[in-house]
């Protein structure tokens, strides 16, 4: 910024620099740059349609991650002055492909979030990933190895007809535990998070837990099984000669060769004739 200063009738031109400042990045604020590869994180690229006020995210690779530094491209607190650049306004985000939601990814921004084909797959949700108010649309798929960080579901609500299909073991309990990870009892975040989770998991029209043995679950039922289960008509069945043992389906009867393979041993037999 250039300033003109008049001192004793002499004009001096002073030059000073104004540094960008934002809540999440300090002086390292983000630049709004739609269309640039990995502009919203690892394997995460976004474009922006100004006419429809929609951001389109493409997730690529096996471990796509929405996050850059402290937050992501979709929190205003990552930009200079804690707001998006002039002219940037969106109220909808459409994600194509499975993705992990990084910490504070949508903090400070109310938006609806959906999958490109009506199915949104969330591989992980980090601290306060959806911010204070996010609406999830369509079928939300959470695979069995997904992790929930503190306040993962704070501020989350489901649109009409939306439903979470969760393959994480004891998913509802772990969603609640994620709220409890947050230790500040004075600002109400924990309580609001628990209320949001309870309103979801207590409604069978909004939440479904994958049945035992199911590793991939959606509105059509199971499409893959684990722990010795077999897939039959979109259900995981513990087959004949097997027995359910905790969360596993263990085989009871083996041939000698199969038993050796399981034990990692090779046995030999000697026959003596008399």
mmCIF file of C-alpha atoms in Angstrom:
data_model
loop_
_atom_site.group_PDB
_atom_site.id
_atom_site.type_symbol
_atom_site.label_atom_id
_atom_site.label_comp_id
_atom_site.label_asym_id
_atom_site.label_seq_id
_atom_site.Cartn_x
_atom_site.Cartn_y
_atom_site.Cartn_z
ATOM 1 C CA UNK A 1 0.000 0.000 0.000
ATOM 2 C CA UNK A 2 1.373 3.436 -0.910
ATOM 3 C CA UNK A 3 0.817 6.536 1.236
ATOM 4 C CA UNK A 4 1.679 10.213 0.608
ATOM 5 C CA UNK A 5 3.009 12.030 3.674
ATOM 6 C CA UNK A 6 3.470 15.845 3.822
ATOM 7 C CA UNK A 7 6.237 16.935 6.201
ATOM 8 C CA UNK A 8 7.464 20.558 6.237
ATOM 9 C CA UNK A 9 6.102 21.112 2.753
ATOM 10 C CA UNK A 10 7.946 18.111 1.314
ATOM 11 C CA UNK A 11 6.000 15.193 -0.051
ATOM 12 C CA UNK A 12 7.373 11.770 0.787
ATOM 13 C CA UNK A 13 5.982 8.542 -0.676
ATOM 14 C CA UNK A 14 6.012 5.724 1.876
ATOM 15 C CA UNK A 15 5.459 2.124 0.905
ATOM 16 C CA UNK A 16 4.121 -0.420 3.353
ATOM 17 C CA UNK A 17 2.953 -3.980 2.941
ATOM 18 C CA UNK A 18 -0.252 -5.357 4.376
ATOM 19 C CA UNK A 19 -0.010 -9.009 5.300
ATOM 20 C CA UNK A 20 -2.985 -11.275 4.985
ATOM 21 C CA UNK A 21 -4.290 -12.577 8.280
ATOM 22 C CA UNK A 22 -6.789 -15.354 8.910
ATOM 23 C CA UNK A 23 -7.896 -17.339 11.930
ATOM 24 C CA UNK A 24 -6.713 -20.754 10.753
ATOM 25 C CA UNK A 25 -3.583 -19.823 8.855
ATOM 26 C CA UNK A 26 -2.200 -16.763 10.616
ATOM 27 C CA UNK A 27 -0.262 -15.029 7.838
ATOM 28 C CA UNK A 28 -0.431 -18.114 5.604
ATOM 29 C CA UNK A 29 -3.928 -17.651 4.234
ATOM 30 C CA UNK A 30 -5.235 -19.634 1.284
ATOM 31 C CA UNK A 31 -5.905 -18.380 -2.211
ATOM 32 C CA UNK A 32 -9.191 -19.234 -3.919
ATOM 33 C CA UNK A 33 -7.974 -21.153 -6.978
ATOM 34 C CA UNK A 34 -10.625 -23.472 -8.474
ATOM 35 C CA UNK A 35 -9.467 -25.952 -11.093
ATOM 36 C CA UNK A 36 -5.895 -26.297 -9.803
ATOM 37 C CA UNK A 37 -4.908 -29.887 -8.993
ATOM 38 C CA UNK A 38 -5.016 -30.820 -5.287
ATOM 39 C CA UNK A 39 -6.271 -27.354 -4.353
ATOM 40 C CA UNK A 40 -8.308 -28.707 -1.426
ATOM 41 C CA UNK A 41 -5.882 -31.373 -0.210
ATOM 42 C CA UNK A 42 -4.266 -34.639 -1.195
ATOM 43 C CA UNK A 43 -6.193 -36.091 -4.113
ATOM 44 C CA UNK A 44 -8.807 -33.361 -3.598
ATOM 45 C CA UNK A 45 -9.496 -30.909 -6.434
ATOM 46 C CA UNK A 46 -12.394 -28.459 -6.623
ATOM 47 C CA UNK A 47 -14.081 -26.348 -9.272
ATOM 48 C CA UNK A 48 -16.634 -23.603 -8.694
ATOM 49 C CA UNK A 49 -19.852 -22.853 -10.577
ATOM 50 C CA UNK A 50 -20.795 -19.282 -9.752
ATOM 51 C CA UNK A 51 -24.181 -19.509 -11.484
ATOM 52 C CA UNK A 52 -25.379 -22.420 -9.353
ATOM 53 C CA UNK A 53 -23.420 -21.450 -6.202
ATOM 54 C CA UNK A 54 -21.973 -24.961 -6.155
ATOM 55 C CA UNK A 55 -18.496 -26.332 -5.494
ATOM 56 C CA UNK A 56 -17.646 -29.629 -7.207
ATOM 57 C CA UNK A 57 -14.964 -31.782 -5.567
ATOM 58 C CA UNK A 58 -13.188 -34.656 -7.276
ATOM 59 C CA UNK A 59 -11.537 -37.166 -4.924
ATOM 60 C CA UNK A 60 -8.861 -39.301 -6.551
ATOM 61 C CA UNK A 61 -6.632 -42.082 -5.246
ATOM 62 C CA UNK A 62 -7.158 -44.525 -2.411
ATOM 63 C CA UNK A 63 -6.639 -41.989 0.377
ATOM 64 C CA UNK A 64 -8.106 -38.687 -0.841
ATOM 65 C CA UNK A 65 -8.070 -36.101 1.940
ATOM 66 C CA UNK A 66 -9.861 -32.762 2.202
ATOM 67 C CA UNK A 67 -7.554 -30.524 4.194
ATOM 68 C CA UNK A 68 -4.734 -28.015 3.890
ATOM 69 C CA UNK A 69 -2.796 -27.017 6.973
ATOM 70 C CA UNK A 70 -5.119 -26.210 9.866
ATOM 71 C CA UNK A 71 -8.322 -26.210 7.839
ATOM 72 C CA UNK A 72 -9.357 -26.571 4.224
ATOM 73 C CA UNK A 73 -10.434 -24.623 1.173
ATOM 74 C CA UNK A 74 -14.033 -24.569 2.386
ATOM 75 C CA UNK A 75 -13.725 -22.679 5.665
ATOM 76 C CA UNK A 76 -13.789 -18.860 5.392
ATOM 77 C CA UNK A 77 -11.364 -18.767 8.325
ATOM 78 C CA UNK A 78 -8.610 -19.936 5.963
ATOM 79 C CA UNK A 79 -8.834 -16.737 3.903
ATOM 80 C CA UNK A 80 -7.726 -13.158 4.462
ATOM 81 C CA UNK A 81 -10.065 -11.358 6.848
ATOM 82 C CA UNK A 82 -11.811 -14.659 7.679
ATOM 83 C CA UNK A 83 -14.045 -14.531 4.625
ATOM 84 C CA UNK A 84 -13.982 -15.853 1.082
ATOM 85 C CA UNK A 85 -12.805 -13.482 -1.665
ATOM 86 C CA UNK A 86 -15.353 -11.034 -3.043
ATOM 87 C CA UNK A 87 -17.799 -12.724 -5.399
ATOM 88 C CA UNK A 88 -17.280 -16.220 -3.997
ATOM 89 C CA UNK A 89 -20.511 -17.574 -2.564
ATOM 90 C CA UNK A 90 -21.619 -21.202 -2.462
ATOM 91 C CA UNK A 91 -24.202 -23.150 -0.488
ATOM 92 C CA UNK A 92 -23.690 -26.616 -1.948
ATOM 93 C CA UNK A 93 -20.726 -28.992 -2.237
ATOM 94 C CA UNK A 94 -20.884 -32.098 -4.429
ATOM 95 C CA UNK A 95 -18.145 -34.712 -3.879
ATOM 96 C CA UNK A 96 -17.247 -37.336 -6.452
ATOM 97 C CA UNK A 97 -15.423 -40.253 -4.819
ATOM 98 C CA UNK A 98 -14.585 -41.493 -1.297
ATOM 99 C CA UNK A 99 -12.838 -38.877 0.839
ATOM 100 C CA UNK A 100 -11.605 -38.136 4.356
ATOM 101 C CA UNK A 101 -12.878 -34.882 5.858
ATOM 102 C CA UNK A 102 -10.028 -32.969 7.499
ATOM 103 C CA UNK A 103 -10.237 -30.897 10.673
ATOM 104 C CA UNK A 104 -12.394 -27.775 10.479
ATOM 105 C CA UNK A 105 -13.004 -28.426 6.769
ATOM 106 C CA UNK A 106 -16.349 -26.597 6.795
ATOM 107 C CA UNK A 107 -16.059 -24.530 9.983
ATOM 108 C CA UNK A 108 -17.807 -21.191 9.624
ATOM 109 C CA UNK A 109 -19.702 -22.237 6.497
ATOM 110 C CA UNK A 110 -23.252 -23.569 6.309
ATOM 111 C CA UNK A 111 -23.657 -25.771 3.260
ATOM 112 C CA UNK A 112 -25.306 -28.926 1.982
ATOM 113 C CA UNK A 113 -22.921 -31.754 1.097
ATOM 114 C CA UNK A 114 -23.723 -34.690 -1.151
ATOM 115 C CA UNK A 115 -22.145 -37.324 -3.377
ATOM 116 C CA UNK A 116 -22.012 -36.874 -7.130
ATOM 117 C CA UNK A 117 -24.117 -39.995 -7.714
ATOM 118 C CA UNK A 118 -26.315 -39.545 -4.638
ATOM 119 C CA UNK A 119 -23.882 -41.514 -2.463
ATOM 120 C CA UNK A 120 -21.358 -39.776 -0.200
ATOM 121 C CA UNK A 121 -18.556 -42.026 1.105
ATOM 122 C CA UNK A 122 -16.656 -40.726 4.147
ATOM 123 C CA UNK A 123 -13.474 -42.645 4.925
ATOM 124 C CA UNK A 124 -12.558 -40.550 8.004
ATOM 125 C CA UNK A 125 -13.840 -37.467 9.800
ATOM 126 C CA UNK A 126 -11.323 -35.373 11.729
ATOM 127 C CA UNK A 127 -11.857 -32.793 14.484
ATOM 128 C CA UNK A 128 -14.915 -30.595 13.872
ATOM 129 C CA UNK A 129 -14.811 -31.533 10.203
ATOM 130 C CA UNK A 130 -18.322 -30.330 9.362
ATOM 131 C CA UNK A 131 -18.164 -27.179 11.448
ATOM 132 C CA UNK A 132 -21.252 -25.788 13.135
ATOM 133 C CA UNK A 133 -23.905 -26.475 10.526
ATOM 134 C CA UNK A 134 -23.699 -28.904 7.624
ATOM 135 C CA UNK A 135 -26.526 -30.772 5.930
ATOM 136 C CA UNK A 136 -25.677 -34.180 4.460
ATOM 137 C CA UNK A 137 -27.776 -35.407 1.547
ATOM 138 C CA UNK A 138 -28.445 -38.796 -0.029
ATOM 139 C CA UNK A 139 -26.892 -42.052 1.174
ATOM 140 C CA UNK A 140 -23.887 -41.524 3.442
ATOM 141 C CA UNK A 141 -21.583 -44.562 3.448
ATOM 142 C CA UNK A 142 -19.066 -45.019 6.262
ATOM 143 C CA UNK A 143 -16.743 -48.036 5.746
ATOM 144 C CA UNK A 144 -15.653 -50.362 8.533
ATOM 145 C CA UNK A 145 -12.170 -48.859 8.983
ATOM 146 C CA UNK A 146 -13.318 -45.229 9.266
ATOM 147 C CA UNK A 147 -12.226 -43.184 12.306
ATOM 148 C CA UNK A 148 -14.059 -40.342 14.064
ATOM 149 C CA UNK A 149 -12.034 -37.568 15.696
ATOM 150 C CA UNK A 150 -13.325 -35.148 18.359
ATOM 151 C CA UNK A 151 -16.609 -33.388 17.494
ATOM 152 C CA UNK A 152 -16.714 -35.274 14.187
ATOM 153 C CA UNK A 153 -20.484 -34.966 13.899
ATOM 154 C CA UNK A 154 -20.943 -31.603 15.617
ATOM 155 C CA UNK A 155 -23.455 -29.485 13.715
ATOM 156 C CA UNK A 156 -24.401 -32.304 11.327
ATOM 157 C CA UNK A 157 -27.984 -32.713 10.227
ATOM 158 C CA UNK A 158 -29.482 -34.939 7.538
ATOM 159 C CA UNK A 159 -31.645 -33.708 4.680
ATOM 160 C CA UNK A 160 -35.026 -35.312 4.080
ATOM 161 C CA UNK A 161 -34.482 -38.846 2.803
ATOM 162 C CA UNK A 162 -30.790 -38.902 3.741
ATOM 163 C CA UNK A 163 -29.446 -41.882 5.701
ATOM 164 C CA UNK A 164 -26.141 -43.001 7.179
ATOM 165 C CA UNK A 165 -25.066 -46.599 6.502
ATOM 166 C CA UNK A 166 -22.213 -47.315 8.881
ATOM 167 C CA UNK A 167 -19.998 -50.402 8.847
ATOM 168 C CA UNK A 168 -17.864 -49.312 11.819
ATOM 169 C CA UNK A 169 -18.381 -51.711 14.696
ATOM 170 C CA UNK A 170 -20.620 -50.131 17.364
ATOM 171 C CA UNK A 171 -20.859 -47.088 15.132
ATOM 172 C CA UNK A 172 -23.484 -45.134 17.095
ATOM 173 C CA UNK A 173 -21.478 -45.470 20.308
ATOM 174 C CA UNK A 174 -18.281 -44.346 18.584
ATOM 175 C CA UNK A 175 -20.050 -41.336 17.100
ATOM 176 C CA UNK A 176 -21.080 -40.345 20.629
ATOM 177 C CA UNK A 177 -17.607 -41.028 22.014
ATOM 178 C CA UNK A 178 -16.192 -38.654 19.408
ATOM 179 C CA UNK A 179 -18.290 -35.906 20.979
ATOM 180 C CA UNK A 180 -16.937 -36.784 24.418
ATOM 181 C CA UNK A 181 -13.313 -36.543 23.227
ATOM 182 C CA UNK A 182 -13.735 -32.777 23.362
ATOM 183 C CA UNK A 183 -12.861 -31.787 26.933
ATOM 184 C CA UNK A 184 -14.086 -28.181 27.080
ATOM 185 C CA UNK A 185 -17.342 -28.277 29.055
ATOM 186 C CA UNK A 186 -17.977 -24.533 29.048
ATOM 187 C CA UNK A 187 -18.736 -23.702 25.412
ATOM 188 C CA UNK A 188 -21.517 -26.228 24.768
ATOM 189 C CA UNK A 189 -19.842 -27.966 21.836
ATOM 190 C CA UNK A 190 -19.901 -31.403 23.451
ATOM 191 C CA UNK A 191 -23.580 -31.180 24.344
ATOM 192 C CA UNK A 192 -24.569 -29.903 20.901
ATOM 193 C CA UNK A 193 -22.546 -32.686 19.283
ATOM 194 C CA UNK A 194 -24.239 -35.349 21.415
ATOM 195 C CA UNK A 195 -27.665 -33.914 20.606
ATOM 196 C CA UNK A 196 -26.884 -33.985 16.881
ATOM 197 C CA UNK A 197 -25.680 -37.589 17.026
ATOM 198 C CA UNK A 198 -28.625 -38.733 19.126
ATOM 199 C CA UNK A 199 -31.120 -37.217 16.701
ATOM 200 C CA UNK A 200 -29.508 -39.265 13.923
ATOM 201 C CA UNK A 201 -28.780 -42.659 15.497
ATOM 202 C CA UNK A 202 -32.112 -42.909 17.308
ATOM 203 C CA UNK A 203 -34.033 -42.757 14.008
ATOM 204 C CA UNK A 204 -33.974 -45.901 11.866
ATOM 205 C CA UNK A 205 -34.909 -43.767 8.856
ATOM 206 C CA UNK A 206 -31.661 -41.821 9.314
ATOM 207 C CA UNK A 207 -29.179 -44.418 10.552
ATOM 208 C CA UNK A 208 -28.400 -48.096 9.953
ATOM 209 C CA UNK A 209 -25.667 -50.209 11.519
ATOM 210 C CA UNK A 210 -24.114 -52.842 9.279
ATOM 211 C CA UNK A 211 -24.939 -56.345 10.541
ATOM 212 C CA UNK A 212 -22.248 -58.541 11.985
ATOM 213 C CA UNK A 213 -19.679 -59.677 9.443
ATOM 214 C CA UNK A 214 -20.528 -56.955 6.916
ATOM 215 C CA UNK A 215 -17.606 -54.784 5.809
ATOM 216 C CA UNK A 216 -19.352 -52.731 3.106
ATOM 217 C CA UNK A 217 -22.951 -51.652 3.603
ATOM 218 C CA UNK A 218 -25.455 -49.485 1.726
ATOM 219 C CA UNK A 219 -29.167 -49.175 1.037
ATOM 220 C CA UNK A 220 -29.139 -52.488 -0.823
ATOM 221 C CA UNK A 221 -27.603 -54.343 2.126
ATOM 222 C CA UNK A 222 -24.122 -55.823 2.378
ATOM 223 C CA UNK A 223 -21.911 -56.093 -0.664
ATOM 224 C CA UNK A 224 -18.846 -57.577 1.032
ATOM 225 C CA UNK A 225 -18.148 -59.550 4.199
ATOM 226 C CA UNK A 226 -15.215 -60.168 6.512
ATOM 227 C CA UNK A 227 -14.059 -62.470 9.291
ATOM 228 C CA UNK A 228 -14.967 -65.704 7.536
ATOM 229 C CA UNK A 229 -18.526 -64.757 6.570
ATOM 230 C CA UNK A 230 -19.948 -65.531 3.129
ATOM 231 C CA UNK A 231 -22.082 -63.151 1.066
ATOM 232 C CA UNK A 232 -25.532 -64.483 0.227
ATOM 233 C CA UNK A 233 -28.391 -62.310 -1.112
ATOM 234 C CA UNK A 234 -26.744 -59.126 0.244
ATOM 235 C CA UNK A 235 -26.367 -60.679 3.674
ATOM 236 C CA UNK A 236 -23.304 -62.062 5.462
ATOM 237 C CA UNK A 237 -23.844 -65.642 6.564
ATOM 238 C CA UNK A 238 -21.672 -67.787 8.806
ATOM 239 C CA UNK A 239 -21.500 -70.899 6.654
ATOM 240 C CA UNK A 240 -21.957 -74.543 7.531
ATOM 241 C CA UNK A 241 -19.070 -76.052 9.538
ATOM 242 C CA UNK A 242 -18.399 -72.556 10.946
ATOM 243 C CA UNK A 243 -19.326 -70.984 14.262
ATOM 244 C CA UNK A 244 -19.793 -67.355 15.324
ATOM 245 C CA UNK A 245 -17.150 -66.436 17.882
ATOM 246 C CA UNK A 246 -17.492 -62.831 18.959
ATOM 247 C CA UNK A 247 -17.353 -60.786 15.756
ATOM 248 C CA UNK A 248 -15.646 -63.609 13.815
ATOM 249 C CA UNK A 249 -17.016 -66.555 11.933
ATOM 250 C CA UNK A 250 -14.581 -69.385 12.641
ATOM 251 C CA UNK A 251 -14.352 -72.615 10.761
ATOM 252 C CA UNK A 252 -14.729 -75.756 12.867
ATOM 253 C CA UNK A 253 -13.747 -78.570 10.479
ATOM 254 C CA UNK A 254 -10.563 -78.578 8.399
ATOM 255 C CA UNK A 255 -8.874 -81.089 6.185
ATOM 256 C CA UNK A 256 -5.289 -81.916 7.217
ATOM 257 C CA UNK A 257 -3.870 -79.730 4.438
ATOM 258 C CA UNK A 258 -6.150 -76.799 5.349
ATOM 259 C CA UNK A 259 -5.261 -77.108 9.019
ATOM 260 C CA UNK A 260 -1.570 -77.061 8.155
ATOM 261 C CA UNK A 261 -2.026 -73.931 6.045
ATOM 262 C CA UNK A 262 -3.865 -72.160 8.872
ATOM 263 C CA UNK A 263 -1.210 -73.212 11.382
ATOM 264 C CA UNK A 264 1.610 -72.412 8.983
ATOM 265 C CA UNK A 265 3.065 -75.851 9.474
ATOM 266 C CA UNK A 266 3.899 -78.830 7.335
ATOM 267 C CA UNK A 267 3.336 -82.225 8.915
ATOM 268 C CA UNK A 268 4.683 -85.533 7.630
ATOM 269 C CA UNK A 269 3.476 -88.996 8.482
ATOM 270 C CA UNK A 270 5.305 -92.330 8.510
ATOM 271 C CA UNK A 271 3.421 -95.573 8.075
ATOM 272 C CA UNK A 272 5.023 -98.731 9.519
ATOM 273 C CA UNK A 273 3.870 -102.080 8.200
ATOM 274 C CA UNK A 274 4.011 -105.234 10.332
#
